[in-house]
mmCIF file of C-alpha atoms and ligand atoms in Angstrom:
data_model
loop_
_atom_site.group_PDB
_atom_site.id
_atom_site.type_symbol
_atom_site.label_atom_id
_atom_site.label_comp_id
_atom_site.label_asym_id
_atom_site.label_seq_id
_atom_site.Cartn_x
_atom_site.Cartn_y
_atom_site.Cartn_z
ATOM 1 C CA MET A 29 -14.479 32.894 -4.058
ATOM 2 C CA ASP A 30 -13.787 29.649 -1.799
ATOM 3 C CA GLY A 31 -14.569 26.236 -3.100
ATOM 4 C CA ASP A 32 -12.352 24.708 -5.180
ATOM 5 C CA ARG A 33 -9.455 27.003 -4.429
ATOM 6 C CA VAL A 34 -6.601 24.147 -4.017
ATOM 7 C CA SER A 35 -2.722 25.069 -3.465
ATOM 8 C CA GLY A 36 -0.084 23.224 -4.826
ATOM 9 C CA ILE A 37 1.878 20.622 -3.313
ATOM 10 C CA ARG A 38 4.856 21.234 -1.334
ATOM 11 C CA TYR A 39 7.635 19.334 0.064
ATOM 12 C CA PRO A 40 8.966 20.771 3.310
ATOM 13 C CA TRP A 41 11.853 18.469 3.195
ATOM 14 C CA ALA A 42 13.841 17.876 -0.108
ATOM 15 C CA GLU A 43 15.948 15.132 1.294
ATOM 16 C CA PRO A 44 15.122 12.032 3.396
ATOM 17 C CA PRO A 45 16.507 10.867 6.570
ATOM 18 C CA ALA A 46 19.690 8.862 5.960
ATOM 19 C CA PRO A 47 20.088 5.502 6.927
ATOM 20 C CA GLY A 48 19.992 4.787 10.989
ATOM 21 C CA GLU A 49 19.103 8.385 11.223
ATOM 22 C CA ALA A 50 15.647 10.487 11.875
ATOM 23 C CA VAL A 51 13.934 13.749 10.967
ATOM 24 C CA GLU A 52 12.224 15.368 13.428
ATOM 25 C CA VAL A 53 9.144 16.551 11.504
ATOM 26 C CA THR A 54 7.711 18.099 14.714
ATOM 27 C CA GLU A 55 7.879 17.760 18.459
ATOM 28 C CA GLY A 56 7.511 14.135 19.227
ATOM 29 C CA VAL A 57 7.235 12.888 15.881
ATOM 30 C CA LEU A 58 10.378 11.423 14.128
ATOM 31 C CA TRP A 59 10.675 10.164 10.359
ATOM 32 C CA MET A 60 13.009 7.386 9.559
ATOM 33 C CA ARG A 61 13.361 5.246 6.496
ATOM 34 C CA LEU A 62 14.272 1.410 5.781
ATOM 35 C CA PRO A 63 15.856 -0.173 2.601
ATOM 36 C CA LEU A 64 13.319 -2.122 0.267
ATOM 37 C CA PRO A 65 15.176 -4.632 -2.318
ATOM 38 C CA MET A 66 13.107 -3.539 -5.304
ATOM 39 C CA ALA A 67 12.492 -0.478 -7.581
ATOM 40 C CA LEU A 68 10.715 1.212 -4.914
ATOM 41 C CA ASP A 69 13.809 1.167 -2.774
ATOM 42 C CA HIS A 70 12.529 2.296 0.722
ATOM 43 C CA VAL A 71 9.648 2.596 2.888
ATOM 44 C CA ASN A 72 8.975 5.309 5.639
ATOM 45 C CA ILE A 73 8.642 4.673 9.163
ATOM 46 C CA TYR A 74 7.682 6.948 11.889
ATOM 47 C CA ALA A 75 7.964 7.114 15.704
ATOM 48 C CA LEU A 76 5.676 8.517 18.169
ATOM 49 C CA ASP A 77 6.807 9.854 21.756
ATOM 50 C CA ASP A 78 4.445 8.650 24.130
ATOM 51 C CA GLY A 79 6.823 9.587 27.225
ATOM 52 C CA GLU A 80 7.725 6.207 28.845
ATOM 53 C CA GLY A 81 8.193 4.796 25.195
ATOM 54 C CA TRP A 82 7.585 5.166 21.340
ATOM 55 C CA THR A 83 4.598 4.151 19.256
ATOM 56 C CA VAL A 84 6.088 3.258 15.887
ATOM 57 C CA ILE A 85 4.022 3.473 12.630
ATOM 58 C CA ASP A 86 4.793 0.485 10.317
ATOM 59 C CA THR A 87 7.914 -1.677 10.349
ATOM 60 C CA GLY A 88 9.861 -2.546 7.219
ATOM 61 C CA LEU A 89 10.296 -5.730 5.351
ATOM 62 C CA SER A 90 11.558 -8.699 7.468
ATOM 63 C CA SER A 91 15.155 -9.123 7.110
ATOM 64 C CA ASN A 92 18.122 -9.189 9.230
ATOM 65 C CA LYS A 93 19.549 -6.006 7.634
ATOM 66 C CA THR A 94 16.495 -3.946 8.505
ATOM 67 C CA ARG A 95 16.408 -5.342 11.866
ATOM 68 C CA ARG A 96 20.113 -4.312 12.682
ATOM 69 C CA ILE A 97 18.781 -0.978 11.254
ATOM 70 C CA TRP A 98 16.040 -0.760 13.928
ATOM 71 C CA GLU A 99 18.677 -1.627 16.300
ATOM 72 C CA THR A 100 20.648 1.170 15.152
ATOM 73 C CA LEU A 101 17.631 3.633 15.656
ATOM 74 C CA MET A 102 16.636 2.448 18.695
ATOM 75 C CA GLY A 103 20.055 3.273 20.085
ATOM 76 C CA GLY A 104 20.118 6.542 18.037
ATOM 77 C CA PRO A 105 17.367 8.534 17.586
ATOM 78 C CA LEU A 106 15.079 6.639 19.650
ATOM 79 C CA LYS A 107 17.401 7.020 22.683
ATOM 80 C CA GLY A 108 17.037 3.581 24.346
ATOM 81 C CA LYS A 109 13.519 3.964 25.223
ATOM 82 C CA PRO A 110 11.388 0.973 24.478
ATOM 83 C CA ILE A 111 9.228 0.538 21.745
ATOM 84 C CA THR A 112 5.738 -0.376 23.377
ATOM 85 C CA ARG A 113 3.498 -0.053 20.547
ATOM 86 C CA VAL A 114 3.706 -0.990 16.784
ATOM 87 C CA VAL A 115 0.811 0.391 14.785
ATOM 88 C CA VAL A 116 0.520 -1.035 11.115
ATOM 89 C CA THR A 117 -1.113 0.753 8.563
ATOM 90 C CA HIS A 118 -1.881 -2.213 6.110
ATOM 91 C CA HIS A 119 -0.845 -6.056 5.485
ATOM 92 C CA HIS A 120 1.673 -5.697 2.991
ATOM 93 C CA PRO A 121 4.903 -6.781 4.105
ATOM 94 C CA ASP A 122 7.109 -3.558 3.825
ATOM 95 C CA HIS A 123 4.963 -2.330 6.296
ATOM 96 C CA VAL A 124 3.873 -5.207 8.610
ATOM 97 C CA GLY A 125 7.371 -7.065 8.247
ATOM 98 C CA ASN A 126 9.009 -6.738 11.728
ATOM 99 C CA ALA A 127 5.573 -6.048 13.791
ATOM 100 C CA GLY A 128 5.788 -9.683 14.884
ATOM 101 C CA TRP A 129 9.454 -9.458 15.900
ATOM 102 C CA PHE A 130 8.598 -6.206 17.930
ATOM 103 C CA GLN A 131 6.088 -8.213 19.806
ATOM 104 C CA SER A 132 7.857 -11.265 20.437
ATOM 105 C CA GLU A 133 11.177 -10.122 20.995
ATOM 106 C CA HIS A 134 10.549 -6.518 22.190
ATOM 107 C CA GLY A 135 6.920 -6.975 23.945
ATOM 108 C CA ALA A 136 5.169 -4.638 21.841
ATOM 109 C CA GLU A 137 1.589 -4.501 21.436
ATOM 110 C CA LEU A 138 0.458 -4.881 17.641
ATOM 111 C CA VAL A 139 -2.250 -2.406 16.777
ATOM 112 C CA THR A 140 -3.886 -2.490 13.262
ATOM 113 C CA SER A 141 -7.251 -3.252 11.493
ATOM 114 C CA ARG A 142 -8.801 -6.337 11.754
ATOM 115 C CA THR A 143 -8.624 -7.028 8.085
ATOM 116 C CA SER A 144 -5.155 -6.242 8.056
ATOM 117 C CA TRP A 145 -4.107 -8.704 10.886
ATOM 118 C CA LEU A 146 -6.275 -11.515 9.595
ATOM 119 C CA PHE A 147 -4.426 -11.029 6.197
ATOM 120 C CA ALA A 148 -0.688 -10.541 7.502
ATOM 121 C CA ARG A 149 -1.323 -13.622 9.658
ATOM 122 C CA MET A 150 -3.199 -15.897 6.989
ATOM 123 C CA LEU A 151 -0.734 -15.036 4.695
ATOM 124 C CA THR A 152 2.563 -15.431 6.732
ATOM 125 C CA LEU A 153 1.211 -19.116 7.451
ATOM 126 C CA ASP A 154 0.430 -19.872 4.145
ATOM 127 C CA VAL A 155 3.610 -21.433 2.973
ATOM 128 C CA GLN A 156 3.838 -22.698 -0.927
ATOM 129 C CA GLU A 157 6.775 -24.724 -2.084
ATOM 130 C CA THR A 158 5.440 -25.011 -5.498
ATOM 131 C CA TRP A 159 3.205 -22.714 -7.584
ATOM 132 C CA PRO A 160 -0.731 -23.266 -6.627
ATOM 133 C CA GLN A 161 -2.742 -24.209 -9.673
ATOM 134 C CA GLU A 162 -5.189 -21.298 -8.865
ATOM 135 C CA THR A 163 -2.221 -18.746 -8.980
ATOM 136 C CA LEU A 164 -1.145 -20.091 -12.418
ATOM 137 C CA ASP A 165 -4.818 -20.241 -13.742
ATOM 138 C CA PHE A 166 -5.132 -16.608 -12.798
ATOM 139 C CA TYR A 167 -1.884 -15.631 -14.500
ATOM 140 C CA ARG A 168 -3.289 -17.487 -17.398
ATOM 141 C CA SER A 169 -6.641 -15.657 -17.459
ATOM 142 C CA ALA A 170 -4.871 -12.575 -17.090
ATOM 143 C CA GLY A 171 -2.585 -13.001 -20.209
ATOM 144 C CA MET A 172 0.434 -13.243 -18.739
ATOM 145 C CA ALA A 173 2.924 -13.611 -21.702
ATOM 146 C CA PRO A 174 4.025 -17.734 -21.735
ATOM 147 C CA GLU A 175 8.005 -16.817 -21.588
ATOM 148 C CA VAL A 176 7.145 -14.584 -18.411
ATOM 149 C CA LEU A 177 4.710 -17.597 -16.995
ATOM 150 C CA ASN A 178 7.496 -20.187 -17.659
ATOM 151 C CA ALA A 179 10.268 -18.357 -16.016
ATOM 152 C CA ARG A 180 8.287 -17.466 -12.889
ATOM 153 C CA MET A 181 7.482 -21.350 -12.759
ATOM 154 C CA LYS A 182 11.143 -22.074 -12.740
ATOM 155 C CA ASP A 183 11.189 -20.252 -9.604
ATOM 156 C CA ARG A 184 10.076 -21.192 -6.153
ATOM 157 C CA PRO A 185 6.735 -18.879 -5.437
ATOM 158 C CA PHE A 186 6.793 -15.741 -3.471
ATOM 159 C CA ASN A 187 5.940 -16.266 -0.112
ATOM 160 C CA PHE A 188 4.800 -13.534 2.525
ATOM 161 C CA ALA A 189 6.904 -15.768 5.247
ATOM 162 C CA ASP A 190 9.825 -14.654 3.123
ATOM 163 C CA THR A 191 9.280 -11.186 3.997
ATOM 164 C CA VAL A 192 7.491 -11.151 7.035
ATOM 165 C CA TYR A 193 8.544 -12.160 10.281
ATOM 166 C CA PRO A 194 6.378 -14.926 12.445
ATOM 167 C CA MET A 195 3.097 -12.983 13.731
ATOM 168 C CA PRO A 196 2.345 -14.185 17.258
ATOM 169 C CA LEU A 197 -1.063 -14.593 18.186
ATOM 170 C CA GLY A 198 -2.848 -11.402 19.396
ATOM 171 C CA PHE A 199 -3.638 -7.826 17.975
ATOM 172 C CA ALA A 200 -5.373 -4.769 19.430
ATOM 173 C CA ARG A 201 -8.112 -3.858 16.751
ATOM 174 C CA ILE A 202 -8.448 -0.348 15.325
ATOM 175 C CA LYS A 203 -11.640 0.635 13.225
ATOM 176 C CA GLN A 204 -13.294 3.333 11.585
ATOM 177 C CA GLY A 205 -14.350 6.258 13.618
ATOM 178 C CA ASP A 206 -11.936 4.960 16.405
ATOM 179 C CA VAL A 207 -9.701 7.944 18.372
ATOM 180 C CA ILE A 208 -6.148 6.792 19.508
ATOM 181 C CA ARG A 209 -3.803 8.465 21.475
ATOM 182 C CA MET A 210 -0.207 8.539 20.084
ATOM 183 C CA GLY A 211 2.781 10.877 20.543
ATOM 184 C CA GLY A 212 0.643 13.087 22.870
ATOM 185 C CA ARG A 213 -1.857 13.630 20.033
ATOM 186 C CA ASP A 214 -5.647 12.269 19.482
ATOM 187 C CA TRP A 215 -5.804 10.546 16.203
ATOM 188 C CA ASP A 216 -8.985 10.070 14.179
ATOM 189 C CA VAL A 217 -9.053 6.772 12.410
ATOM 190 C CA HIS A 218 -10.268 6.533 9.239
ATOM 191 C CA MET A 219 -10.105 3.196 7.121
ATOM 192 C CA GLY A 220 -8.853 3.412 3.494
ATOM 193 C CA ASN A 221 -9.270 0.765 0.638
ATOM 194 C CA GLY A 222 -8.431 -0.221 -2.708
ATOM 195 C CA HIS A 223 -4.571 -0.450 -1.888
ATOM 196 C CA ALA A 224 -4.915 -2.707 0.878
ATOM 197 C CA PRO A 225 -8.258 -3.702 2.386
ATOM 198 C CA GLU A 226 -9.171 -1.767 5.682
ATOM 199 C CA HIS A 227 -6.117 0.270 5.354
ATOM 200 C CA ALA A 228 -5.520 2.797 8.317
ATOM 201 C CA THR A 229 -4.916 6.338 8.079
ATOM 202 C CA PHE A 230 -4.846 8.684 11.355
ATOM 203 C CA TRP A 231 -5.431 12.336 11.593
ATOM 204 C CA SER A 232 -4.664 14.571 14.200
ATOM 205 C CA ARG A 233 -7.108 16.713 16.074
ATOM 206 C CA ASP A 234 -4.443 18.523 17.701
ATOM 207 C CA ASP A 235 -2.503 19.541 14.815
ATOM 208 C CA ASN A 236 -2.178 19.126 11.193
ATOM 209 C CA LEU A 237 -0.390 15.880 10.907
ATOM 210 C CA VAL A 238 -2.030 12.893 8.825
ATOM 211 C CA LEU A 239 -0.330 9.412 9.157
ATOM 212 C CA SER A 240 -1.526 8.125 5.597
ATOM 213 C CA GLY A 241 0.233 4.821 5.277
ATOM 214 C CA ASP A 242 0.164 3.766 1.319
ATOM 215 C CA GLN A 243 -3.400 5.198 1.078
ATOM 216 C CA ILE A 244 -2.062 8.515 0.137
ATOM 217 C CA LEU A 245 1.628 9.091 -1.360
ATOM 218 C CA SER A 246 3.056 12.065 -2.693
ATOM 219 C CA SER A 247 4.489 11.369 -6.103
ATOM 220 C CA ILE A 248 3.258 7.873 -7.003
ATOM 221 C CA SER A 249 0.040 6.452 -7.231
ATOM 222 C CA PRO A 250 -0.502 3.147 -5.127
ATOM 223 C CA ASN A 251 -0.786 0.084 -6.705
ATOM 224 C CA LEU A 252 -4.150 -1.505 -6.996
ATOM 225 C CA GLY A 253 -3.978 -4.937 -7.532
ATOM 226 C CA VAL A 254 -6.287 -8.287 -7.829
ATOM 227 C CA TYR A 255 -4.797 -11.530 -6.732
ATOM 228 C CA ALA A 256 -5.447 -15.027 -7.053
ATOM 229 C CA THR A 257 -7.048 -15.076 -3.579
ATOM 230 C CA GLU A 258 -10.089 -13.202 -5.407
ATOM 231 C CA PRO A 259 -9.655 -12.808 -8.989
ATOM 232 C CA MET A 260 -12.934 -10.910 -9.510
ATOM 233 C CA ALA A 261 -12.092 -8.214 -7.088
ATOM 234 C CA ASP A 262 -12.793 -4.459 -7.838
ATOM 235 C CA PRO A 263 -10.307 -2.216 -5.965
ATOM 236 C CA VAL A 264 -10.639 0.545 -8.130
ATOM 237 C CA SER A 265 -14.269 0.740 -6.999
ATOM 238 C CA ALA A 266 -13.167 0.180 -3.606
ATOM 239 C CA TRP A 267 -10.059 3.179 -4.155
ATOM 240 C CA LEU A 268 -12.494 5.491 -5.337
ATOM 241 C CA GLU A 269 -14.608 5.384 -2.596
ATOM 242 C CA ALA A 270 -11.844 5.804 -0.188
ATOM 243 C CA CYS A 271 -10.441 8.668 -1.752
ATOM 244 C CA GLU A 272 -13.625 10.205 -2.263
ATOM 245 C CA ARG A 273 -14.653 9.924 1.410
ATOM 246 C CA LEU A 274 -11.291 10.848 2.525
ATOM 247 C CA GLN A 275 -10.885 13.749 0.246
ATOM 248 C CA THR A 276 -13.735 15.490 2.412
ATOM 249 C CA LEU A 277 -11.366 15.493 5.417
ATOM 250 C CA ALA A 278 -8.356 17.105 3.307
ATOM 251 C CA ARG A 279 -6.704 20.539 4.441
ATOM 252 C CA PRO A 280 -4.478 22.430 2.427
ATOM 253 C CA ASP A 281 -2.325 23.044 5.599
ATOM 254 C CA HIS A 282 -2.446 19.050 6.484
ATOM 255 C CA LEU A 283 1.144 17.764 6.411
ATOM 256 C CA VAL A 284 0.961 14.150 5.140
ATOM 257 C CA LEU A 285 3.429 11.594 6.511
ATOM 258 C CA GLY A 286 3.024 8.640 3.804
ATOM 259 C CA GLY A 287 4.550 5.117 3.610
ATOM 260 C CA HIS A 288 6.921 6.226 0.848
ATOM 261 C CA LYS A 289 8.576 9.009 -0.834
ATOM 262 C CA LEU A 290 8.577 12.726 0.748
ATOM 263 C CA PRO A 291 6.005 14.278 3.123
ATOM 264 C CA PHE A 292 3.852 16.971 1.582
ATOM 265 C CA SER A 293 1.078 19.702 2.108
ATOM 266 C CA GLY A 294 -1.416 20.295 -0.516
ATOM 267 C CA LEU A 295 -3.900 17.457 0.294
ATOM 268 C CA PRO A 296 -7.072 18.465 -1.711
ATOM 269 C CA LEU A 297 -4.987 18.884 -4.605
ATOM 270 C CA ARG A 298 -3.317 15.488 -4.289
ATOM 271 C CA MET A 299 -6.450 13.412 -3.704
ATOM 272 C CA LYS A 300 -8.219 14.996 -6.771
ATOM 273 C CA GLN A 301 -4.803 13.807 -8.579
ATOM 274 C CA LEU A 302 -5.347 10.300 -7.014
ATOM 275 C CA ILE A 303 -8.728 10.067 -7.988
ATOM 276 C CA ASP A 304 -8.379 11.701 -11.416
ATOM 277 C CA ASN A 305 -5.437 9.399 -12.504
ATOM 278 C CA HIS A 306 -7.649 6.420 -12.320
ATOM 279 C CA HIS A 307 -10.446 8.081 -14.442
ATOM 280 C CA GLY A 308 -8.049 8.932 -16.874
ATOM 281 C CA ALA A 309 -6.433 5.466 -17.046
ATOM 282 C CA LEU A 310 -9.986 3.982 -17.178
ATOM 283 C CA GLY A 311 -10.865 6.251 -20.442
ATOM 284 C CA ARG A 312 -7.556 5.448 -22.129
ATOM 285 C CA LEU A 313 -8.231 1.762 -21.360
ATOM 286 C CA LEU A 314 -11.884 1.726 -22.629
ATOM 287 C CA LYS A 315 -10.641 3.613 -25.902
ATOM 288 C CA HIS A 316 -7.686 0.227 -26.290
ATOM 289 C CA LEU A 317 -10.623 -1.925 -25.662
ATOM 290 C CA ASP A 318 -12.305 -1.253 -29.146
ATOM 291 C CA GLN A 319 -10.519 -4.810 -29.882
ATOM 292 C CA PRO A 320 -10.780 -7.881 -27.683
ATOM 293 C CA ARG A 321 -7.631 -8.021 -25.676
ATOM 294 C CA ALA A 322 -6.639 -9.460 -22.150
ATOM 295 C CA ALA A 323 -5.441 -7.836 -19.225
ATOM 296 C CA ALA A 324 -1.702 -8.180 -20.010
ATOM 297 C CA ASP A 325 -1.999 -6.267 -23.556
ATOM 298 C CA CYS A 326 -3.589 -3.100 -21.678
ATOM 299 C CA PHE A 327 -0.197 -1.892 -20.080
ATOM 300 C CA LEU A 328 0.772 0.954 -22.715
ATOM 301 C CA PRO A 329 -2.835 2.704 -22.117
ATOM 302 C CA LEU A 330 -2.688 2.222 -18.256
ATOM 303 C CA PHE A 331 0.629 3.213 -17.598
ATOM 304 C CA LYS A 332 1.749 5.267 -20.695
ATOM 305 C CA ARG A 333 5.100 3.644 -20.912
ATOM 306 C CA THR A 334 6.885 0.472 -21.467
ATOM 307 C CA ILE A 335 7.074 -2.171 -18.736
ATOM 308 C CA ARG A 336 10.342 -3.331 -17.686
ATOM 309 C CA GLU A 337 10.577 -6.954 -16.598
ATOM 310 C CA GLY A 338 10.981 -6.139 -12.823
ATOM 311 C CA GLU A 339 7.817 -4.442 -13.084
ATOM 312 C CA TYR A 340 5.572 -7.047 -14.885
ATOM 313 C CA GLY A 341 4.138 -8.614 -11.719
ATOM 314 C CA LEU A 342 2.668 -5.109 -10.265
ATOM 315 C CA ALA A 343 1.524 -4.113 -13.822
ATOM 316 C CA LEU A 344 -0.288 -7.105 -14.489
ATOM 317 C CA VAL A 345 -2.213 -7.120 -11.088
ATOM 318 C CA GLU A 346 -2.925 -3.539 -11.891
ATOM 319 C CA ALA A 347 -4.313 -4.278 -15.237
ATOM 320 C CA VAL A 348 -6.524 -6.997 -13.844
ATOM 321 C CA ALA A 349 -7.714 -4.446 -11.371
ATOM 322 C CA HIS A 350 -8.774 -1.897 -14.408
ATOM 323 C CA VAL A 351 -10.666 -4.528 -16.686
ATOM 324 C CA ASN A 352 -12.456 -5.993 -13.762
ATOM 325 C CA HIS A 353 -13.710 -2.503 -12.735
ATOM 326 C CA LEU A 354 -14.860 -1.792 -16.348
ATOM 327 C CA TYR A 355 -16.576 -5.006 -16.299
ATOM 328 C CA HIS A 356 -18.138 -4.498 -13.153
ATOM 329 C CA ILE A 357 -19.367 -1.539 -14.289
ATOM 330 C CA GLY A 358 -20.760 -2.886 -17.181
ATOM 331 C CA ALA A 359 -18.613 -1.132 -19.812
ATOM 332 C CA VAL A 360 -17.055 -4.113 -21.458
ATOM 333 C CA THR A 361 -17.966 -7.738 -21.970
ATOM 334 C CA ARG A 362 -15.623 -10.449 -21.567
ATOM 335 C CA THR A 363 -14.802 -13.920 -23.740
ATOM 336 C CA GLN A 364 -12.432 -16.621 -22.771
ATOM 337 C CA ARG A 365 -9.535 -17.812 -25.191
ATOM 338 C CA ALA A 366 -8.734 -21.178 -25.526
ATOM 339 C CA ASP A 367 -5.397 -20.591 -23.620
ATOM 340 C CA GLY A 368 -7.572 -19.480 -20.646
ATOM 341 C CA ALA A 369 -7.371 -15.688 -20.908
ATOM 342 C CA TRP A 370 -10.163 -13.514 -20.617
ATOM 343 C CA LEU A 371 -10.487 -10.937 -23.435
ATOM 344 C CA TYR A 372 -12.611 -7.681 -22.499
ATOM 345 C CA GLN A 373 -14.244 -5.514 -25.417
ATOM 346 C CA ARG A 374 -15.880 -2.234 -25.003
ATOM 347 C CA LYS A 375 -19.622 -2.449 -25.764
ATOM 348 C CA GLY A 376 -21.229 -0.821 -28.538
HETATM 349 ZN ZN1 LIG B 7 3.911 0.226 1.003
#
């Protein structure tokens, strides 16, 4: 009776490392945390002992505060040994933020996927002092509430450069199928997708460790967002494809070290949940679209709770992702309202 036997999700550590301290996950692998100034208030970072120096996985948001914590970590748990290599799982600011600082100030090599590097460098250079028309059009097309849009327009737009340190030219590329040696282990590189394009994950050949970035998280579902850069993107399809592919690698004894929340085991079950969550959300959404509705009118069926002001932006880009998916698979039609919002309605 093997096959679909799945064990539960377990968390070997009930508590995360304190600021400036590390937890030794296993020989040569340290787990640390950096703060984030948002609802999700932390990002996990890892250091792998390469003998002469360290490889670090992800770097936190760029700020003087996080760099001070990095300096504390380097002088403390990292024992003054140099950080020679920085591996970035994906291009989001909480992961890539200090990579350029490690390159230019510490002489570290940056290792990441080509898409991650191109996005991170492009967005860091793309500084907008005022709101681009395309972004405003995108918000209107998603049905953003006028009071939310007006409030946003009063502030300077968010710029990657606000939270990502300048990135010098040059990186080392990793791609699907590569093997990389870090921390005395060989790791298979498998690319995820959907939360961020060409998101790197690492699967140890020598023990049970998986470095999963934000592709696989323990107790929260990674955000799948659509942005003005590609308004018709379908990250839900990309996500499901990647999760179904990674699911075939998952073992119950894997210890998964993700970008947020706690390390865990029980990966086969977690992969199933990560896939099922979106099928569930799509089913509820389709029911809700018996009437024509904009993406911004779909929060309740998608998230099953009221969205607070601070979560509105993430909720909106995720709602667009889900209506786009239903549109691409031919389950809904859409019409444009006079104010520019696309209204989606179930077929038949
Ligand atoms: Zn993240």
